[in-house]
Short mmCIF file of C-alpha atoms in Angstrom, two decimals:
data_model
loop_
_atom_site.label_atom_id
_atom_site.label_comp_id
_atom_site.label_asym_id
_atom_site.label_seq_id
_atom_site.Cartn_x
_atom_site.Cartn_y
_atom_site.Cartn_z
CA ARG A 307 -2.25 342.73 80.50
CA PRO A 308 -1.43 342.46 76.75
CA SER A 309 -2.83 345.04 74.28
CA ARG A 310 -4.07 344.14 70.78
CA ALA A 311 -2.50 346.36 68.15
CA ARG A 312 -3.61 347.38 64.53
CA PRO A 313 -1.59 345.41 61.60
CA PRO A 314 1.47 347.56 61.86
CA GLY A 315 2.42 349.03 58.47
CA ALA A 316 5.99 348.78 57.06
CA VAL A 317 9.14 350.52 58.81
CA PRO A 318 11.45 351.78 56.98
CA PRO A 319 15.02 351.27 58.46
CA ALA A 320 16.86 353.65 56.45
CA ALA A 321 16.30 356.68 59.56
CA ALA A 322 18.21 353.92 61.82
CA THR A 323 21.43 353.94 59.54
CA THR A 324 22.35 357.98 60.98
CA MET A 325 23.98 356.50 64.00
CA SER A 326 26.08 353.52 64.61
CA THR A 327 24.03 352.02 67.35
CA ALA A 328 20.58 350.82 67.64
CA LEU A 329 19.31 352.80 70.35
CA ALA A 330 20.87 356.08 69.02
CA ARG A 331 17.85 356.03 66.69
CA LEU A 332 15.69 357.79 69.17
CA ALA A 333 14.65 361.37 68.50
CA LEU A 334 14.58 363.25 71.34
CA ALA A 335 11.39 365.05 72.07
CA PRO A 336 11.83 368.99 72.33
CA ALA A 337 10.79 368.79 76.27
CA THR A 338 13.47 366.04 76.94
CA ARG A 339 15.94 367.82 74.77
CA ALA A 340 16.11 370.73 76.82
CA ARG A 341 17.14 369.17 80.21
CA VAL A 342 19.56 366.76 78.30
CA ASP A 343 22.64 369.21 77.95
CA ALA A 344 23.78 369.19 81.94
CA SER A 345 22.94 365.76 82.14
CA LEU A 346 25.23 364.89 79.24
CA ARG A 347 28.07 366.31 80.80
CA ARG A 348 27.41 364.94 84.03
CA SER A 349 27.28 361.42 82.62
CA VAL A 350 29.65 361.33 79.30
CA GLY A 351 32.81 359.45 80.36
CA HIS A 352 30.79 357.07 82.71
CA ARG A 353 31.49 353.69 81.42
CA ASP A 354 34.53 354.63 79.67
CA ASP A 355 36.45 352.05 81.77
CA ALA A 356 34.00 349.45 81.07
CA ARG A 357 34.89 345.86 80.64
CA PRO A 358 33.50 342.12 80.56
CA HIS A 359 33.05 340.77 83.85
CA ARG A 360 32.18 337.81 85.88
CA ARG A 361 29.57 337.22 88.36
CA PRO A 362 31.10 339.04 91.35
CA ARG A 363 31.90 342.22 89.30
CA LEU A 364 28.45 342.20 87.33
CA ILE A 365 26.64 343.57 90.36
CA ARG A 366 28.14 346.62 92.84
CA ARG A 367 27.11 348.04 95.91
CA ALA A 368 25.68 352.10 94.90
CA SER A 369 27.65 354.14 96.98
CA SER A 370 24.25 355.58 98.61
CA ALA A 371 23.17 351.70 99.43
CA SER A 372 23.61 350.60 103.28
CA PRO A 373 25.48 347.37 103.64
CA SER A 374 22.41 345.99 105.32
CA ALA A 375 20.05 346.40 102.75
CA SER A 376 19.66 342.97 101.41
CA ALA A 377 17.75 342.16 98.44
CA SER A 378 17.62 338.12 99.39
CA ASN A 379 14.95 336.52 100.84
CA ALA A 380 14.61 333.49 102.76
CA ASP A 381 15.40 331.52 100.21
CA GLY A 382 17.95 333.29 98.76
CA MET A 383 15.83 334.49 96.09
CA TYR A 384 15.33 338.24 94.96
CA ASP A 385 13.01 339.88 97.52
CA GLY A 386 10.91 342.34 95.31
CA THR A 387 9.56 342.30 92.06
CA VAL A 388 11.46 341.59 88.45
CA LEU A 389 9.21 343.36 85.88
CA PHE A 390 10.11 341.94 82.20
CA HIS A 391 8.54 344.14 79.51
CA LEU A 392 8.12 342.19 76.20
CA TYR A 393 7.87 344.01 73.11
CA ASP A 394 5.91 341.82 70.21
CA GLU A 395 6.00 344.95 67.85
CA LEU A 396 8.42 347.64 67.43
CA VAL A 397 6.35 350.47 66.15
CA ALA A 398 6.14 354.01 66.90
CA PRO A 399 2.78 354.51 69.26
CA LYS A 400 1.45 357.34 67.07
CA PRO A 401 0.10 360.07 67.54
CA ILE A 402 1.68 359.92 71.55
CA PHE A 403 5.11 359.07 70.56
CA THR A 404 6.96 359.22 67.06
CA THR A 405 9.32 356.31 67.80
CA PHE A 406 8.87 353.11 69.23
CA LEU A 407 12.18 353.92 71.68
CA GLU A 408 10.90 356.95 72.82
CA GLY A 409 7.52 355.40 74.19
CA ALA A 410 9.68 352.56 75.96
CA LEU A 411 12.09 354.81 77.43
CA HIS A 412 9.04 357.14 78.76
CA VAL A 413 7.70 354.30 80.47
CA ALA A 414 11.42 353.86 81.76
CA GLU A 415 11.68 357.08 83.10
CA VAL A 416 8.00 357.58 84.98
CA ALA A 417 8.73 353.98 86.42
CA ARG A 418 11.56 356.05 88.17
CA SER A 419 8.96 357.75 90.19
CA HIS A 420 7.59 354.49 91.54
CA PRO A 421 8.26 354.07 95.54
CA SER A 422 9.65 350.93 95.12
CA TYR A 423 11.94 351.31 92.04
CA ALA A 424 15.54 349.92 92.64
CA SER A 425 16.72 349.76 88.86
CA ALA A 426 15.96 349.32 85.18
CA HIS A 427 18.04 347.51 83.01
CA PHE A 428 16.83 347.66 78.83
CA HIS A 429 18.50 345.12 76.85
CA GLU A 430 18.70 345.18 73.06
CA ALA A 431 19.33 342.60 70.59
CA HIS A 432 22.74 340.58 70.63
CA ASP A 433 22.37 341.01 66.66
CA GLN A 434 21.77 344.93 66.80
CA ALA A 435 20.18 344.69 63.16
CA ARG A 436 17.18 343.27 65.04
CA ALA A 437 16.84 346.57 66.82
CA ILE A 438 17.24 348.81 64.09
CA ASP A 439 14.97 347.09 61.79
CA CYS A 440 12.50 347.12 64.22
CA GLU A 441 12.16 343.09 64.54
CA PRO A 442 9.56 341.83 66.93
CA HIS A 443 11.23 341.37 70.37
CA GLY A 444 14.53 343.35 69.12
CA TYR A 445 14.41 344.66 72.67
CA PHE A 446 13.27 344.01 76.50
CA ASN A 447 13.48 345.32 79.41
CA MET A 448 13.82 344.26 83.40
CA THR A 449 12.92 346.77 85.86
CA LEU A 450 13.65 345.79 89.73
CA PHE A 451 11.59 346.98 92.87
CA SER A 452 11.14 346.41 96.28
CA CYS A 453 8.00 345.80 96.48
CA ALA A 454 6.11 342.43 96.10
CA PRO A 455 5.08 341.49 92.77
CA GLU A 456 1.01 341.10 93.64
CA THR A 457 1.75 344.70 94.91
CA LEU A 458 3.81 346.47 91.88
CA TRP A 459 0.77 348.55 90.43
CA ASP A 460 -1.56 349.21 93.44
CA ALA A 461 1.97 351.03 94.92
CA PHE A 462 1.68 353.65 91.94
CA GLU A 463 -1.19 353.33 90.00
CA ASP A 464 0.31 355.98 87.53
CA LEU A 465 2.61 353.31 86.26
CA ARG A 466 0.65 350.87 84.73
CA GLU A 467 -1.52 353.92 83.05
CA CYS A 468 2.15 354.90 81.48
CA VAL A 469 2.66 351.67 80.51
CA ASP A 470 -0.45 351.28 78.13
CA ILE A 471 -0.02 355.37 77.12
CA GLY A 472 3.68 353.96 75.87
CA HIS A 473 2.56 351.37 74.05
CA VAL A 474 -0.85 352.43 72.70
CA GLU A 475 -2.77 349.56 70.49
CA ARG A 476 0.42 347.67 70.12
CA THR A 477 1.24 344.60 71.68
CA HIS A 478 3.47 344.33 74.53
CA HIS A 479 3.61 342.28 77.58
CA PRO A 480 4.41 343.60 81.32
CA LEU A 481 5.05 340.34 83.27
CA PRO A 482 5.53 341.57 87.30
CA CYS A 483 7.59 338.44 87.95
CA ALA A 484 8.80 336.53 91.43
CA GLU A 485 12.17 335.09 91.03
CA ILE A 486 11.83 331.50 92.14
CA ALA A 487 15.15 329.44 91.34
CA ALA A 488 18.58 330.45 90.47
CA THR A 489 22.08 329.06 89.35
CA PRO A 490 24.43 328.84 90.58
CA GLY A 491 23.08 328.88 93.85
CA PRO A 492 21.86 329.21 97.00
CA THR A 493 21.71 332.82 96.22
CA SER A 494 21.02 334.80 93.14
CA ALA A 495 22.87 337.43 91.46
CA ILE A 496 20.52 340.27 92.05
CA ALA A 497 19.40 338.95 95.29
CA SER A 498 23.39 339.23 96.38
CA ALA A 499 23.26 343.22 95.97
CA PRO A 500 21.09 345.72 97.96
CA HIS A 501 18.44 347.26 96.24
CA GLY A 502 19.50 349.76 93.65
CA ALA A 503 22.84 348.37 92.98
CA VAL A 504 22.49 345.82 90.19
CA LYS A 505 24.48 346.48 86.80
CA TYR A 506 25.50 344.89 83.94
CA ALA A 507 28.28 344.72 81.59
CA GLU A 508 27.39 346.47 78.24
CA THR A 509 29.55 343.87 76.53
CA ASP A 510 28.12 340.70 78.01
CA ALA A 511 25.69 338.61 76.33
CA THR A 512 21.94 337.40 77.77
CA VAL A 513 19.53 334.50 76.50
CA LEU A 514 15.69 335.23 77.40
CA VAL A 515 13.32 332.27 77.12
CA ALA A 516 9.55 333.52 78.13
CA THR A 517 7.39 330.20 77.97
CA PRO A 518 3.37 330.71 76.91
CA ARG A 519 0.86 329.85 80.47
CA GLY A 520 -0.77 326.54 80.18
CA GLY A 521 2.03 324.95 78.31
CA ASP A 522 4.03 321.72 79.99
CA LYS A 523 6.77 323.15 81.73
CA GLU A 524 7.69 322.26 85.43
CA LYS A 525 9.31 324.35 87.40
CA GLU A 526 11.55 321.38 88.56
CA ALA A 527 13.23 320.96 84.85
CA TRP A 528 13.45 324.69 83.77
CA GLU A 529 17.62 324.33 83.63
CA ALA A 530 16.38 321.81 80.65
CA TRP A 531 13.67 323.38 78.69
CA SER A 532 15.19 326.99 78.61
CA GLY A 533 18.35 325.92 77.28
CA VAL A 534 20.22 326.43 80.22
CA ASP A 535 22.37 323.49 80.59
CA ALA A 536 23.25 323.35 77.06
CA ALA A 537 24.33 327.43 77.42
CA ARG A 538 26.74 326.36 80.06
CA GLU A 539 28.43 323.58 77.74
CA SER A 540 28.55 325.46 74.69
CA CYS A 541 30.06 328.89 76.55
CA GLY A 542 32.45 327.22 79.46
CA GLU A 543 34.00 329.11 81.46
CA THR A 544 32.52 332.60 80.52
CA PHE A 545 28.94 331.28 81.91
CA LEU A 546 27.97 333.42 84.75
CA GLY A 547 24.63 331.83 85.63
CA ALA A 548 20.51 332.23 85.08
CA SER A 549 17.58 332.60 86.83
CA LEU A 550 14.17 331.45 86.63
CA HIS A 551 11.10 334.12 87.07
CA GLU A 552 7.31 332.92 87.43
CA CYS A 553 4.43 335.77 86.91
CA VAL A 554 2.07 336.52 89.21
CA ASP A 555 -0.64 337.38 86.83
CA ALA A 556 -2.87 334.99 85.95
CA ALA A 557 -4.08 336.90 82.65
CA SER A 558 -0.78 337.23 81.28
CA ALA A 559 0.26 335.35 78.22
CA TYR A 560 3.57 334.55 79.89
CA ARG A 561 4.13 332.39 82.69
CA PHE A 562 7.76 331.62 82.81
CA VAL A 563 10.49 333.80 82.22
CA VAL A 564 14.16 332.71 82.49
CA ARG A 565 17.32 334.98 81.98
CA THR A 566 20.67 333.20 81.19
CA GLU A 567 23.75 335.10 81.51
CA LEU A 568 26.66 333.97 78.86
CA GLY A 569 29.42 336.44 80.12
CA GLY A 570 31.71 337.39 77.33
CA ALA A 571 31.20 334.51 74.97
CA SER A 572 31.71 334.03 71.45
CA ASP A 573 29.05 334.94 68.74
CA GLU A 574 29.62 331.30 67.77
CA ALA A 575 28.76 330.61 71.34
CA VAL A 576 25.79 332.58 72.08
CA ALA A 577 24.36 331.40 68.57
CA ALA A 578 24.70 327.84 69.83
CA ALA A 579 23.15 328.86 73.17
CA THR A 580 20.27 330.65 71.93
CA GLU A 581 19.55 327.88 68.98
CA ALA A 582 19.61 325.41 71.48
CA ALA A 583 17.27 327.36 74.03
CA ARG A 584 14.65 327.97 70.92
CA ALA A 585 14.49 324.19 70.35
CA ALA A 586 14.16 323.02 73.91
CA ALA A 587 11.54 325.97 74.80
CA GLY A 588 9.28 324.57 71.89
CA ASP A 589 6.51 326.28 70.09
CA GLY A 590 5.06 329.57 71.28
CA ALA A 591 8.18 330.69 73.39
CA ILE A 592 10.04 333.68 72.81
CA VAL A 593 13.91 333.25 72.70
CA GLY A 594 16.31 335.98 71.79
CA ALA A 595 20.12 336.80 72.46
CA TYR A 596 20.46 340.34 74.01
CA ARG A 597 23.12 342.61 75.63
CA CYS A 598 22.00 345.22 78.32
CA ALA A 599 22.31 348.70 76.69
CA PHE A 600 21.48 350.56 79.59
CA ASN A 601 21.31 350.91 83.49
CA ILE A 602 18.92 353.29 84.47
CA GLU A 603 19.45 354.05 88.19
CA LYS A 604 17.05 355.93 90.40
CA GLU A 605 18.96 359.01 89.69
CA GLY A 606 20.65 360.36 86.68
CA ALA A 607 20.24 361.48 83.02
CA PRO A 608 16.83 361.24 81.37
CA ALA A 609 15.94 357.74 80.53
CA GLY A 610 15.07 359.53 76.99
CA ALA A 611 18.50 360.64 76.71
CA LEU A 612 20.48 358.03 77.17
CA PRO A 613 20.79 356.68 73.54
CA ALA A 614 22.65 360.31 72.88
CA VAL A 615 24.58 359.60 75.96
CA ARG A 616 25.79 356.16 74.83
CA GLU A 617 26.70 357.47 71.62
CA VAL A 618 28.50 360.64 72.69
CA GLN A 619 30.49 358.03 75.12
CA LYS A 620 31.31 355.99 72.29
CA LYS A 621 32.96 358.79 70.20
CA GLN A 622 34.93 359.80 73.26
CA ARG A 623 36.15 356.47 73.59
CA GLU A 624 37.28 355.95 69.93
CA ALA A 625 38.54 359.58 69.94
CA LYS A 626 41.03 358.34 72.80
CA GLU A 627 41.71 355.18 71.40
CA GLN A 628 42.76 357.06 68.21
CA GLY A 629 44.69 359.37 70.47
CA PHE A 630 46.60 356.33 71.85
CA LYS A 631 47.61 354.40 68.24
CA SER A 632 48.79 358.18 67.31
CA ALA A 633 51.48 358.71 70.11
CA ALA A 634 52.37 354.81 69.63
CA ALA A 635 53.08 355.74 66.25
#
């Protein structure tokens, strides 16, 4: 259920320029900072070998997953909940949290305690300036749970309370969804791996489309009104696929959510796919291009520490690349 916000004040972007990535703006709370050092040492270097991937390598089997732990239902779709969290306002939910991201990543951390939690995938705008400047929908989160969407909140009531606290008096939309269609089929991408084994490459682009409840969109025509057909044409061989999700909460503002994976498409192709989706989805739809900034597994560094982890990893990669250049010279 969306929570209604008071008119937000101006958000100065100057503080966001101190680090080179949008998510590194987050100032860690003192209680979190004390736990971060050991997690940083374990996590730094984890993504040194990240590369753009085609779909078969976007999803990998976690070392602890059982080969028989299928996430596919009889229709080849994901058999649990896909919780999309859309943010109309990227304003700090004061006085509880000092930044938007502190609140959002606190929710992501609490979600890990849900008994059916599988993984979360926190996305930032493909154009990072939108996130740095705290523009509406500069981020979205996608969390996977192995339980049915109808039972998500009842299974862990603390999560619903935390969602409201993390975005207090701000307009936001937690949408518990069921995956109902995918291309290419017959099995969707997230259903083809065990629970907890889904990961996305940070270099790959994604287009998100969410359409209002009560609109005229038909399930059967989803690849047209979501811009999937246009994305397939504009991106060519980098196009990876798309999935249609339906929110089970009849009181939600949005009914359908489509996530289209463009792979390592060029900026021009991403822009073309996004504009085509915006034109096709029509008035009232949320449409944007994103990248997956963080894959948040069940165990690992605290979610609130991930911006700092990524910044350290980036600097480490840059130092390594500079070392290679110096050696070559």
